[in-house]
CSV table of C-alpha atoms in Angstrom, one decimal:
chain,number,residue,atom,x,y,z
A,1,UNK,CA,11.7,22.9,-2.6
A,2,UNK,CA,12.1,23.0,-6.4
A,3,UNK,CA,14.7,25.6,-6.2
A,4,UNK,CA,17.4,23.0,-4.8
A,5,UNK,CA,17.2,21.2,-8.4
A,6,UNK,CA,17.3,21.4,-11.8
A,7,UNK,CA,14.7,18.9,-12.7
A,8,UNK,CA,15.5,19.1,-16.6
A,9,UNK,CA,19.0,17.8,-15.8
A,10,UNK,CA,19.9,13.3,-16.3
A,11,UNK,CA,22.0,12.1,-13.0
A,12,UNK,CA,22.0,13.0,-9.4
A,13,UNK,CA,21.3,16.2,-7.6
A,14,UNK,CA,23.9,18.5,-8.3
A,15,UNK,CA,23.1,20.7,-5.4
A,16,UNK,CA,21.5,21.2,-2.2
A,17,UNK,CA,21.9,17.8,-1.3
A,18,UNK,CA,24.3,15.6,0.9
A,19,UNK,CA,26.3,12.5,-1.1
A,20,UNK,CA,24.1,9.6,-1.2
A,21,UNK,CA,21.0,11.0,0.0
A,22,UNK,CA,19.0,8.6,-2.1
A,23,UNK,CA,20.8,5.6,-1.8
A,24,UNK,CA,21.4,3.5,-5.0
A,25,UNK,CA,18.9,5.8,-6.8
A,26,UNK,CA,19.9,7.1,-10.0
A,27,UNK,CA,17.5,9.7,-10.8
A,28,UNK,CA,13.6,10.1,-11.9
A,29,UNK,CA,12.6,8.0,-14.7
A,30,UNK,CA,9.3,8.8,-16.8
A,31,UNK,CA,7.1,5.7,-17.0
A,32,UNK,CA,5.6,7.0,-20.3
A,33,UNK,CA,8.6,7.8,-22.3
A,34,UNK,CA,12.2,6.9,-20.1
A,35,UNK,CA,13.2,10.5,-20.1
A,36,UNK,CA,14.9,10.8,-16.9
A,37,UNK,CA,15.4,14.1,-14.7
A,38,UNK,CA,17.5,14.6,-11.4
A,39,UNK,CA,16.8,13.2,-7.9
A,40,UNK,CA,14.0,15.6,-6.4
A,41,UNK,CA,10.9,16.7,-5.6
A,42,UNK,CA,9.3,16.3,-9.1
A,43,UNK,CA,6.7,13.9,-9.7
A,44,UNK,CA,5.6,14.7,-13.5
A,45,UNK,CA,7.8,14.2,-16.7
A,46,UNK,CA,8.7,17.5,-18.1
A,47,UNK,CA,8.5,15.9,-21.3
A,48,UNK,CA,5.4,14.7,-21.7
A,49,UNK,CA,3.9,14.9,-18.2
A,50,UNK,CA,4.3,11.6,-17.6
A,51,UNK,CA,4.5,10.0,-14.1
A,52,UNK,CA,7.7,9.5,-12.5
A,53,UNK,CA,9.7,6.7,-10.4
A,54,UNK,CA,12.8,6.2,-9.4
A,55,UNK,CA,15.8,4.1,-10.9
A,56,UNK,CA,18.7,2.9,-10.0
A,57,UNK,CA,21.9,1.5,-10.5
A,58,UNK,CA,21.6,-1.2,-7.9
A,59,UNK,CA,24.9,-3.0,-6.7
A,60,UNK,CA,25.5,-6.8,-6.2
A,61,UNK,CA,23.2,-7.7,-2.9
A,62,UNK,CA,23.0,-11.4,-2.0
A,63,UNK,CA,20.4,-12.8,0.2
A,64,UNK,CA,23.0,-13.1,3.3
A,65,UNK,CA,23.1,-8.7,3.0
A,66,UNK,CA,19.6,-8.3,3.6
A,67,UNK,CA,18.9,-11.2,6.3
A,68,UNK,CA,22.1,-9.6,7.9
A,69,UNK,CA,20.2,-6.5,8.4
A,70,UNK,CA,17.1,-5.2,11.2
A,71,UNK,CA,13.9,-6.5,11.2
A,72,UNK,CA,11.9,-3.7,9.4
A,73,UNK,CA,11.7,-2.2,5.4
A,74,UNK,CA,15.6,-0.9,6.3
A,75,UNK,CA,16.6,-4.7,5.3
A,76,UNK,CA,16.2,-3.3,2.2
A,77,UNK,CA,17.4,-0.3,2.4
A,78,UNK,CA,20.1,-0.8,-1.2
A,79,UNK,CA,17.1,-1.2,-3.1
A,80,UNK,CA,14.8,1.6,-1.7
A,81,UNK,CA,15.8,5.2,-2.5
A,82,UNK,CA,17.0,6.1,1.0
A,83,UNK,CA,20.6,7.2,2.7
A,84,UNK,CA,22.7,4.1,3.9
A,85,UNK,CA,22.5,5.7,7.2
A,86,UNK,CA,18.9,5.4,7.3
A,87,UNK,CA,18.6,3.8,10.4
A,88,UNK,CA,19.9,6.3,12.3
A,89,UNK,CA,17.2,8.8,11.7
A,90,UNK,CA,14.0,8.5,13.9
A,91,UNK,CA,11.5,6.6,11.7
A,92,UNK,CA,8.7,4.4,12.7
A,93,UNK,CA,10.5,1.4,11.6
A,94,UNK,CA,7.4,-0.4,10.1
A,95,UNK,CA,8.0,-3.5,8.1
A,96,UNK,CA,8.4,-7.7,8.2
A,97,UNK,CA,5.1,-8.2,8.8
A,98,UNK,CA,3.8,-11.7,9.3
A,99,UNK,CA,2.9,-13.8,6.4
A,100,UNK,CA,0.7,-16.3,7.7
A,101,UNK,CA,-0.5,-20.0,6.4
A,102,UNK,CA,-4.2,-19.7,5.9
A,103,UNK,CA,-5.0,-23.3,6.4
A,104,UNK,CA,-8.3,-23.0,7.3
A,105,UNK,CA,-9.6,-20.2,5.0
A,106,UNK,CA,-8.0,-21.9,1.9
A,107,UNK,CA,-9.9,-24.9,3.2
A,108,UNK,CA,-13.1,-22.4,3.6
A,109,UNK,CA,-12.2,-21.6,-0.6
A,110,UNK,CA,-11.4,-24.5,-1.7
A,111,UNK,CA,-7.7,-23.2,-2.5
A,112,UNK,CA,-4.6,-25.5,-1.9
A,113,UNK,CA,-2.2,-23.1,-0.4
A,114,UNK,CA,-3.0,-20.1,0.8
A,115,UNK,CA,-1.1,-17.1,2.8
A,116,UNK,CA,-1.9,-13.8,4.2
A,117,UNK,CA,0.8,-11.2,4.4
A,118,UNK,CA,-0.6,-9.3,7.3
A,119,UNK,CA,0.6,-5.9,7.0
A,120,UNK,CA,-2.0,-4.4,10.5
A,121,UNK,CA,0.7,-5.3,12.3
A,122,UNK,CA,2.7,-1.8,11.5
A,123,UNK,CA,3.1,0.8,13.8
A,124,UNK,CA,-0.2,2.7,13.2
A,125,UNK,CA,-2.0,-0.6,11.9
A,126,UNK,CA,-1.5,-0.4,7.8
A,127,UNK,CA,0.8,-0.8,5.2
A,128,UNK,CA,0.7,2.9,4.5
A,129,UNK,CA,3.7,2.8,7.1
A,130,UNK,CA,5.7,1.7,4.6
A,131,UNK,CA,5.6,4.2,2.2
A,132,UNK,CA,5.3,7.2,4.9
A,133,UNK,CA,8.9,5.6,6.2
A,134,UNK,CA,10.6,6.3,2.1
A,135,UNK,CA,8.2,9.5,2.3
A,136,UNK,CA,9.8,11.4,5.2
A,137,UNK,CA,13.4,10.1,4.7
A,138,UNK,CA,12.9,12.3,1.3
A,139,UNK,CA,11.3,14.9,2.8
A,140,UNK,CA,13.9,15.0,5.4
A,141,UNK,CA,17.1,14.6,2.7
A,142,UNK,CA,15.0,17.6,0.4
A,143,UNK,CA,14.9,19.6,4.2
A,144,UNK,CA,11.2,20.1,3.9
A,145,UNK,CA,9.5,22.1,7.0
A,146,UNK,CA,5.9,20.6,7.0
A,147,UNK,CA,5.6,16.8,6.0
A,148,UNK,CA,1.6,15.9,4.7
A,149,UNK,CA,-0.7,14.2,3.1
A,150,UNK,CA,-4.2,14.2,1.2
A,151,UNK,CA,-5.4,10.8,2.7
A,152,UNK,CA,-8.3,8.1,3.1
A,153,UNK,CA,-7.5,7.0,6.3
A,154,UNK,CA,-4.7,5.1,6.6
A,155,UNK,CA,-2.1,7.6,5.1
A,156,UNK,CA,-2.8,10.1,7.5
A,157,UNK,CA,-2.1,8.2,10.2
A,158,UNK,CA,0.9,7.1,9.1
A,159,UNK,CA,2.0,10.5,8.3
A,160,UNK,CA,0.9,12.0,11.7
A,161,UNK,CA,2.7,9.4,13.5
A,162,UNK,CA,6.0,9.0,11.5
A,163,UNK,CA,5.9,12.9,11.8
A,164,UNK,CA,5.7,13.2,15.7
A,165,UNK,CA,8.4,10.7,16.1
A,166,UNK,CA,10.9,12.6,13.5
A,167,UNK,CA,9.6,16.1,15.0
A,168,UNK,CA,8.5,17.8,11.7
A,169,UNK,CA,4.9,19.9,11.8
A,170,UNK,CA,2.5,17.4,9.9
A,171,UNK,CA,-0.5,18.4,8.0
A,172,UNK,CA,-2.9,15.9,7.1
A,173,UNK,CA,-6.0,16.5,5.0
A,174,UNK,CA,-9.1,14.2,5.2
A,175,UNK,CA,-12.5,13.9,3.6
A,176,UNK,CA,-14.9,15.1,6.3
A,177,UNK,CA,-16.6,12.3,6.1
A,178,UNK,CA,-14.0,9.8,7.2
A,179,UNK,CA,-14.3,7.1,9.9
A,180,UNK,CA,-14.6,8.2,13.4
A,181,UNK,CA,-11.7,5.8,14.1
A,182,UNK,CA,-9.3,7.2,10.8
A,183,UNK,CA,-9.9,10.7,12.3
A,184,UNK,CA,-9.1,9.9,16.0
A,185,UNK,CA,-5.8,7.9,15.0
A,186,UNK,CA,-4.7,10.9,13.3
A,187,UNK,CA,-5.4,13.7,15.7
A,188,UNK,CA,-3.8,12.0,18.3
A,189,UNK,CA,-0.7,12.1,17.0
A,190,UNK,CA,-0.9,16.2,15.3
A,191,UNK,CA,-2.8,19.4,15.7
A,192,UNK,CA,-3.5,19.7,12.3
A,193,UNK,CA,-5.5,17.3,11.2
A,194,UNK,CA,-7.6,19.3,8.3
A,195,UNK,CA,-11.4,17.8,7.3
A,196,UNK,CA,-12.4,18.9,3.7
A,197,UNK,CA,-16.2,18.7,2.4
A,198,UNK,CA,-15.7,16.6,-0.2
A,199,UNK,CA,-14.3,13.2,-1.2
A,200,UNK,CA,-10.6,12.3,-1.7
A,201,UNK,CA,-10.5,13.4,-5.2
A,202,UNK,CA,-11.0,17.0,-4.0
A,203,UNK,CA,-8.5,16.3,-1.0
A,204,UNK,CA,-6.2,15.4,-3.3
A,205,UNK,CA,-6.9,18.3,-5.9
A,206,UNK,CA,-6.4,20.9,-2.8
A,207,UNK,CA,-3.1,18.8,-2.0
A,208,UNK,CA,-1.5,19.7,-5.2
A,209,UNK,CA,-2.9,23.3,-5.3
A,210,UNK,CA,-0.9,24.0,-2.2
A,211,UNK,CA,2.2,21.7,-3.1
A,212,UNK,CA,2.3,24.1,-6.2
A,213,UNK,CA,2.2,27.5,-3.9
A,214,UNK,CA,3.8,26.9,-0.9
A,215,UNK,CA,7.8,26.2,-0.4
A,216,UNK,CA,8.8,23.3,2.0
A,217,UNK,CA,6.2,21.3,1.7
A,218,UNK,CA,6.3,17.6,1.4
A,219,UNK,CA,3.2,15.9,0.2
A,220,UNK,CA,4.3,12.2,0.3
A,221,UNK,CA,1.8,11.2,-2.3
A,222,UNK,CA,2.0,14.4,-4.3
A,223,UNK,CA,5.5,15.7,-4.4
A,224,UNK,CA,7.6,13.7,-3.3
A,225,UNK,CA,5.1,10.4,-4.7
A,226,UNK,CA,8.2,8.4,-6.6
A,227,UNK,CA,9.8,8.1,-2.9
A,228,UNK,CA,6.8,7.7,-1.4
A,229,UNK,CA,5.4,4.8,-3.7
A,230,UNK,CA,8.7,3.2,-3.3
A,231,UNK,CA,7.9,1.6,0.1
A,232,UNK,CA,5.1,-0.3,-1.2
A,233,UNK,CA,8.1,-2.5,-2.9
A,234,UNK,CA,9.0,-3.5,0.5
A,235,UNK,CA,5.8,-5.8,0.8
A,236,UNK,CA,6.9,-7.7,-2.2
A,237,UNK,CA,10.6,-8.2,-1.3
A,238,UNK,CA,9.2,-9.4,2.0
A,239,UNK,CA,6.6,-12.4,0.8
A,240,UNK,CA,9.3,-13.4,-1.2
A,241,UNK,CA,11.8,-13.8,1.5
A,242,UNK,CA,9.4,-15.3,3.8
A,243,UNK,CA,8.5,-17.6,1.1
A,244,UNK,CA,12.4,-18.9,1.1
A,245,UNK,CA,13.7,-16.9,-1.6
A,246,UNK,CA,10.9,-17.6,-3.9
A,247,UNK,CA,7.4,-15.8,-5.2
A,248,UNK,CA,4.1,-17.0,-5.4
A,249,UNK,CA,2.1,-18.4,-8.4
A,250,UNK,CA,-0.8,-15.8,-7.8
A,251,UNK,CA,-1.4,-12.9,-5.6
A,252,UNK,CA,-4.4,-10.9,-4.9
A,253,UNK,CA,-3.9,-6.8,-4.0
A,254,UNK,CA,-6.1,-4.0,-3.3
A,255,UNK,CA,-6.5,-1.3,-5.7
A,256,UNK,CA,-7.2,2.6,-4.7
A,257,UNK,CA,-4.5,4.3,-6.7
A,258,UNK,CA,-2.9,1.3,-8.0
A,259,UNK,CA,0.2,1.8,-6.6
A,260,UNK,CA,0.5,-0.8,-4.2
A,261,UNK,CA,-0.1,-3.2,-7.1
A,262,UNK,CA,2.7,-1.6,-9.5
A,263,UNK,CA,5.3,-1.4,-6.8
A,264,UNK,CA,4.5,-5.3,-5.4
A,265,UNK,CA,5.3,-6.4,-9.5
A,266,UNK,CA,8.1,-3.8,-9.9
A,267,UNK,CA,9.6,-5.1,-6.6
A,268,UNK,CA,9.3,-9.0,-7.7
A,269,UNK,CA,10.5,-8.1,-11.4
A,270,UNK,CA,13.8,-6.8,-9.5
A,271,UNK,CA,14.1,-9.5,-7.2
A,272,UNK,CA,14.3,-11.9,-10.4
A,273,UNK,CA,17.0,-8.8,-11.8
A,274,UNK,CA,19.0,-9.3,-9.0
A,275,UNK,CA,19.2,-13.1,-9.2
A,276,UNK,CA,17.5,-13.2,-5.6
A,277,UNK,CA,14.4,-15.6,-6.7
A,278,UNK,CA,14.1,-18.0,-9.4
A,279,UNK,CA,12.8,-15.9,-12.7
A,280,UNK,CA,9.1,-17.4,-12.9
A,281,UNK,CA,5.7,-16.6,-14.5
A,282,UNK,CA,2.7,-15.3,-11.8
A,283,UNK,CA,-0.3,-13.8,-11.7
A,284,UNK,CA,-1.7,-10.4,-10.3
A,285,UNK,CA,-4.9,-9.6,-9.4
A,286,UNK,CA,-6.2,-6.4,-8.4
A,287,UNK,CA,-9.1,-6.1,-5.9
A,288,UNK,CA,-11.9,-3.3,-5.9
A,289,UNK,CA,-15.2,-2.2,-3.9
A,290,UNK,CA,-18.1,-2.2,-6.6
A,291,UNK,CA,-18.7,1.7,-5.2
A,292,UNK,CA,-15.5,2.8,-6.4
A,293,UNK,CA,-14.3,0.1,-9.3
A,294,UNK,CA,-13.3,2.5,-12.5
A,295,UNK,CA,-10.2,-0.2,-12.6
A,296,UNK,CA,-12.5,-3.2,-12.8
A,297,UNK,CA,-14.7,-1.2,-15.0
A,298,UNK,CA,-12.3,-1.0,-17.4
A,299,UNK,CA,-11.2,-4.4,-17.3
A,300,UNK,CA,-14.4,-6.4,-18.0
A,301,UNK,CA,-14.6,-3.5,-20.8
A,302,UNK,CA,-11.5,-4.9,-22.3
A,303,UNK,CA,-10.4,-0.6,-22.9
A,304,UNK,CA,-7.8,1.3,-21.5
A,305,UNK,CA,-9.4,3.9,-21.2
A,306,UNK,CA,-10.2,4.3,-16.9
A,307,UNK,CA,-13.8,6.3,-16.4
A,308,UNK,CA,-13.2,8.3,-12.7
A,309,UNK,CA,-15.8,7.5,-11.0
A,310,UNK,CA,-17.9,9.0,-8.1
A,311,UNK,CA,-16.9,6.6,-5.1
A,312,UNK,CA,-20.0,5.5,-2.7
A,313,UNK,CA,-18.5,2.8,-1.0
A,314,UNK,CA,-17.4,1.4,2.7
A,315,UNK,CA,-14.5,0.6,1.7
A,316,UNK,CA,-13.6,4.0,1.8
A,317,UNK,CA,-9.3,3.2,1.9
A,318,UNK,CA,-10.1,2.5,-1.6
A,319,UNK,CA,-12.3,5.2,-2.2
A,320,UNK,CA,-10.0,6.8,-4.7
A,321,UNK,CA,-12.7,7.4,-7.9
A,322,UNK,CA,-9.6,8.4,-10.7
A,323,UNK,CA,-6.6,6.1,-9.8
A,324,UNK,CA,-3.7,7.6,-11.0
A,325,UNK,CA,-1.9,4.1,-11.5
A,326,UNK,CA,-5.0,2.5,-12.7
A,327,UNK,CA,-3.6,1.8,-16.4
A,328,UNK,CA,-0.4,0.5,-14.7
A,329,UNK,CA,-2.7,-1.7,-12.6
A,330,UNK,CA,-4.4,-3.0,-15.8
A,331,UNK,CA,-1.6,-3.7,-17.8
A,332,UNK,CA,0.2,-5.8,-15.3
A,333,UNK,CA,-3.0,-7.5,-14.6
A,334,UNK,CA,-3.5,-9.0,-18.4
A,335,UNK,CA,-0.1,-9.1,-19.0
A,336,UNK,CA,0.2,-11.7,-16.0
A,337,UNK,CA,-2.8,-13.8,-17.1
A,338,UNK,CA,-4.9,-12.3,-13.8
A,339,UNK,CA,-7.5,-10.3,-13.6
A,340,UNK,CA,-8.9,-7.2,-11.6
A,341,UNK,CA,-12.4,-7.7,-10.5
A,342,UNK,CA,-14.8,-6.2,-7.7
A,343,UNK,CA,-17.6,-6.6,-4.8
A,344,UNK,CA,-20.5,-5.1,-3.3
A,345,UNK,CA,-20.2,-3.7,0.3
A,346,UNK,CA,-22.3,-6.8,1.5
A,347,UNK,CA,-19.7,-8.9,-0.2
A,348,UNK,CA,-17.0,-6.3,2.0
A,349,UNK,CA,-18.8,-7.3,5.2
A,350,UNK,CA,-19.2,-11.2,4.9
A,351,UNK,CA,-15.4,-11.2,3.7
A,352,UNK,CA,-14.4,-9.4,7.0
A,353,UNK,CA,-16.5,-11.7,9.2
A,354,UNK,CA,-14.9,-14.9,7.3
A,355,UNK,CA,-11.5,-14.1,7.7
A,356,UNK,CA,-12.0,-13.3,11.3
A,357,UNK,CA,-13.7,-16.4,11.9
A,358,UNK,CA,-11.1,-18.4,9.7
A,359,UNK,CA,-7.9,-16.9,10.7
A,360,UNK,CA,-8.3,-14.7,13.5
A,361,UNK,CA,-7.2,-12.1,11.6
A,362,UNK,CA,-9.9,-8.7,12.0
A,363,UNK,CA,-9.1,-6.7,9.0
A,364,UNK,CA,-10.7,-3.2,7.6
A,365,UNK,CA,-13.0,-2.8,4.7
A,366,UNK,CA,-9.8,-2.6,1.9
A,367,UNK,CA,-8.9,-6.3,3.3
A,368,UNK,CA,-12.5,-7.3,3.5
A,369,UNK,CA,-12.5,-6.3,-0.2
A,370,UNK,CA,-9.4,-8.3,-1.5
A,371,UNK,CA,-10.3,-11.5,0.7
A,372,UNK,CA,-14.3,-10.9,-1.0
A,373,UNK,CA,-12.2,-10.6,-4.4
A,374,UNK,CA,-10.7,-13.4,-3.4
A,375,UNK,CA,-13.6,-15.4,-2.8
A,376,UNK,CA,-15.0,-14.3,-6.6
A,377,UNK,CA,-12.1,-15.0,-8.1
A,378,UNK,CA,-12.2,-18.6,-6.8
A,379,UNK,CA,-15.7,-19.0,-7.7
A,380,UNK,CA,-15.6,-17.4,-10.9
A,381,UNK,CA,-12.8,-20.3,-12.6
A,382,UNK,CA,-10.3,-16.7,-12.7
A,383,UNK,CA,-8.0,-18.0,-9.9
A,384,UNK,CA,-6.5,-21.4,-9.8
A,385,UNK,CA,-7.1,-23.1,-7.1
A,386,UNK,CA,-4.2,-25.7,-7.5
A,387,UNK,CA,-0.9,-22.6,-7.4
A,388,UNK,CA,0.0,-21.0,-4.2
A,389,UNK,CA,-1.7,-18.0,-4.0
A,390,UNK,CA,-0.7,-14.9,-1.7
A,391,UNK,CA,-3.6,-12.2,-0.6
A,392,UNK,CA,-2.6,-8.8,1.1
A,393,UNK,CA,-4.1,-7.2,4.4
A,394,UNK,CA,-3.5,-4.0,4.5
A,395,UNK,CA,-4.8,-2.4,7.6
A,396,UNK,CA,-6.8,-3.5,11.1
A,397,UNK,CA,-10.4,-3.8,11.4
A,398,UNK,CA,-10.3,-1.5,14.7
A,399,UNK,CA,-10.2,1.1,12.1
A,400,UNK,CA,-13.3,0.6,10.9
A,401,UNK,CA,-15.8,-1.2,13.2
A,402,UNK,CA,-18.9,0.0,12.2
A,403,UNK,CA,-19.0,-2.2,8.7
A,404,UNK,CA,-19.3,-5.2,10.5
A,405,UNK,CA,-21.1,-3.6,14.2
A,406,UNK,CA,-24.5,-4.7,12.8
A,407,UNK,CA,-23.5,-8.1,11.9
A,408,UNK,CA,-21.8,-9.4,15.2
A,409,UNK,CA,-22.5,-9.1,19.0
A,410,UNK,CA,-23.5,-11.4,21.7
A,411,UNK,CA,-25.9,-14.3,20.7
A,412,UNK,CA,-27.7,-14.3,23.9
A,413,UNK,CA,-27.8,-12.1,27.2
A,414,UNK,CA,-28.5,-14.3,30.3
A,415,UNK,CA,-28.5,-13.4,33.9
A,416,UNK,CA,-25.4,-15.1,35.7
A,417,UNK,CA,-26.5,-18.8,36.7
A,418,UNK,CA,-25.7,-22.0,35.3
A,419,UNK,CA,-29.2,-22.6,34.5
A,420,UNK,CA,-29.9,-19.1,32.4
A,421,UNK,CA,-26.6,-20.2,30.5
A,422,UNK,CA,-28.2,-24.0,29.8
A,423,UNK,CA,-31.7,-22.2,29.2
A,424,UNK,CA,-29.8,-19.8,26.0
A,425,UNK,CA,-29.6,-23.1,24.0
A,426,UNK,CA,-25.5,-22.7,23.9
A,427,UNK,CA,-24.9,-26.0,24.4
């Protein structure tokens, strides 16, 4: 794939690629130091080996564009680095989640106004839908052959699925000792679901190894990351709109690789660019399992400096021990007035259970973690209880059911009579 560009060149791809392939996208920019190479599979500054993202040169969009457009991330589609024909391409359309009013766990908390954007709504039950859908348009514009993924869980289903339905061969790579669940939703959907002994550090390591070897591969979070990372904007633009056009004072997000963080702050930041929302002040907080924390670590430290970290955690969607956004993560976090904080597994579990029990809303370990982060934060004096606060679910508690299977079940078994039922002390 890296013979279609010349990734030392400023500007769009000068060959090998269709007009407009990447939408409004200008090129790759580095994060470090702004030097900025052509739209393609490159994900490291050949400058200074910086991480890169894409920017653009967005155009006027008003608010009456995007409502104008599907119900999915392709609302957004001028301010995502995709073709403006996107929609005709098989995807799995993920996207426009719920946001729901949390009433009664904000009452539970002791907050004032509370929401949950419910993102275990998506086609294979996580946000990771989102980015897979700005993956595999790339991949699909850069004419890879195999479309994959190191993963935790969640990716790889998202990959596997958004793979069948487009018809490319998908490869998905998994620690071996993933959740049951994870593993099922993946091999359902490809024949080459690959377990590695090891965790997702070393699934990730082997990931760019082969990226580096073989030709026509896309690794959504390795290769072709800046596209990839892209979609997670789409959560942001969303709990804005659903807000009316406005953001939130606080907002609490899950940290494995940090990304989802950056790309919900990068997506606001051009929301306020584009004269969409009001220009405002609000606070992010990052959310991690005490197993696997190097983020949170670093930020009761008061360093920069991120210490990877063996993870030994449930909460294994998070279970990423060197984040590669994690000083991105922390310097949004001060520079916001929030904070990035962690709990135990126990903490996971009890979180899980509440929000079922408050909302009705079953969520996996990673949303167990933010609601338990949460729940600190509140307790702690770190959160205001008086601002609207936002808190992100990222993925369905079907996914991993053997956090909680120990805590819940029937409270009695009777025989099937009235008087066995009044005998059980139900009532």
């Amino acid at each position: 794939m890296s013979t279609l560009l010349d990734e030392n060149t400023t500007g769009t791809p000068s060959k090998g690629l269709r007009e407009g392939a990447f939408g409004n996208a200008r090129a790759l920019a580095c994060r470090e130091c702004g030097h900025e190479v052509a739209l393609g599979p490159s994900y490291a500054c050949p400058e200074c080996f910086g991480p890169l993202e894409v920017a653009y040169d967005f155009p006027t969009v008003t608010r009456e564009e995007i409502a104008a457009g599907p119900r999915n991330i392709w609302r957004y589609k001028a301010l995502l680095p995709v073709p403006d024909d996107i929609e005709q391409s098989p995807n799995t359309e993920p996207g426009f989640t719920r946001l729901l009013e949390a009433k009664n766990l904000a009452r539970e908390l002791g907050l004032e106004k509370l929401w949950v954007k419910d993102d275990s709504t998506n086609p294979t039950n996580s946000f990771k839908d989102r980015v897979v859908a700005c993956a595999l348009s790339a991949a699909r514009e850069l004419d890879a052959k195999v479309f994959a993924c190191p993963s935790t869980g969640n990716l790889a289903n998202a990959v596997a699925a958004a793979g069948a339905r487009a018809g490319i061969k998908t490869v998905v790579f998994i620690p071996s000792n993933l959740e049951k669940p994870k593993q099922v939703n993946s091999a359902v959907f490809t024949d080459h679901l690959v377990a590695v002994d090891g965790n997702y550090d070393d699934v990730n390591k082997l990931a760019s190894e082969i990226a580096g070897e073989e030709e026509g591969w896309a690794f959504v979070n390795v290769n072709v990351r800046p596209f990839y990372a892209e979609g997670s904007k789409t959560l942001g633009y969303e709990i804005a709109e659903q807000l009316g056009w406005r953001l939130p004072d606080q907002i609490v997000i899950p940290v494995a690789s940090g990304s989802q963080l950056t790309k919900v702050d990068k997506a606001f930041k051009e929301l306020i660019a584009l004269g969409l929302v009001e220009d405002k002040p609000y606070k992010v907080f990052g959310a991690q399992a005490t197993g696997c924390s190097p983020v949170s670590v670093a930020y009761k430290a008061g360093t920069d400096a991120i210490r990877p970290v063996k993870p030994d955690t449930i909460a294994k969607s998070l279970a990423i021990g060197n984040p590669a956004d994690g000083i991105y993560v922390l310097d949004i976090c001060r520079r916001s007035g929030g904070a990035v904080e962690d709990i135990t597994d126990d903490e996971v579990r009890e979180a899980i259970v509440l929000l079922a029990r408050t909302e009705g809303i079953f969520t996996e370990t990673a949303g167990g973690t933010t609601v338990g982060v949460l729940k600190k934060l509140v307790e702690s004096g770190q959160l205001d209880t008086s601002l609207e606060t936002v808190v992100i679910n990222t993925g369905h508690g079907l996914k991993t059911l053997d956090a909680v299977s120990d805590r819940v079940g029937a409270v009695a078994t009777i025989a099937p009579s009235y008087d066995a039922f009044v005998a059980s002390g139900i009532l």
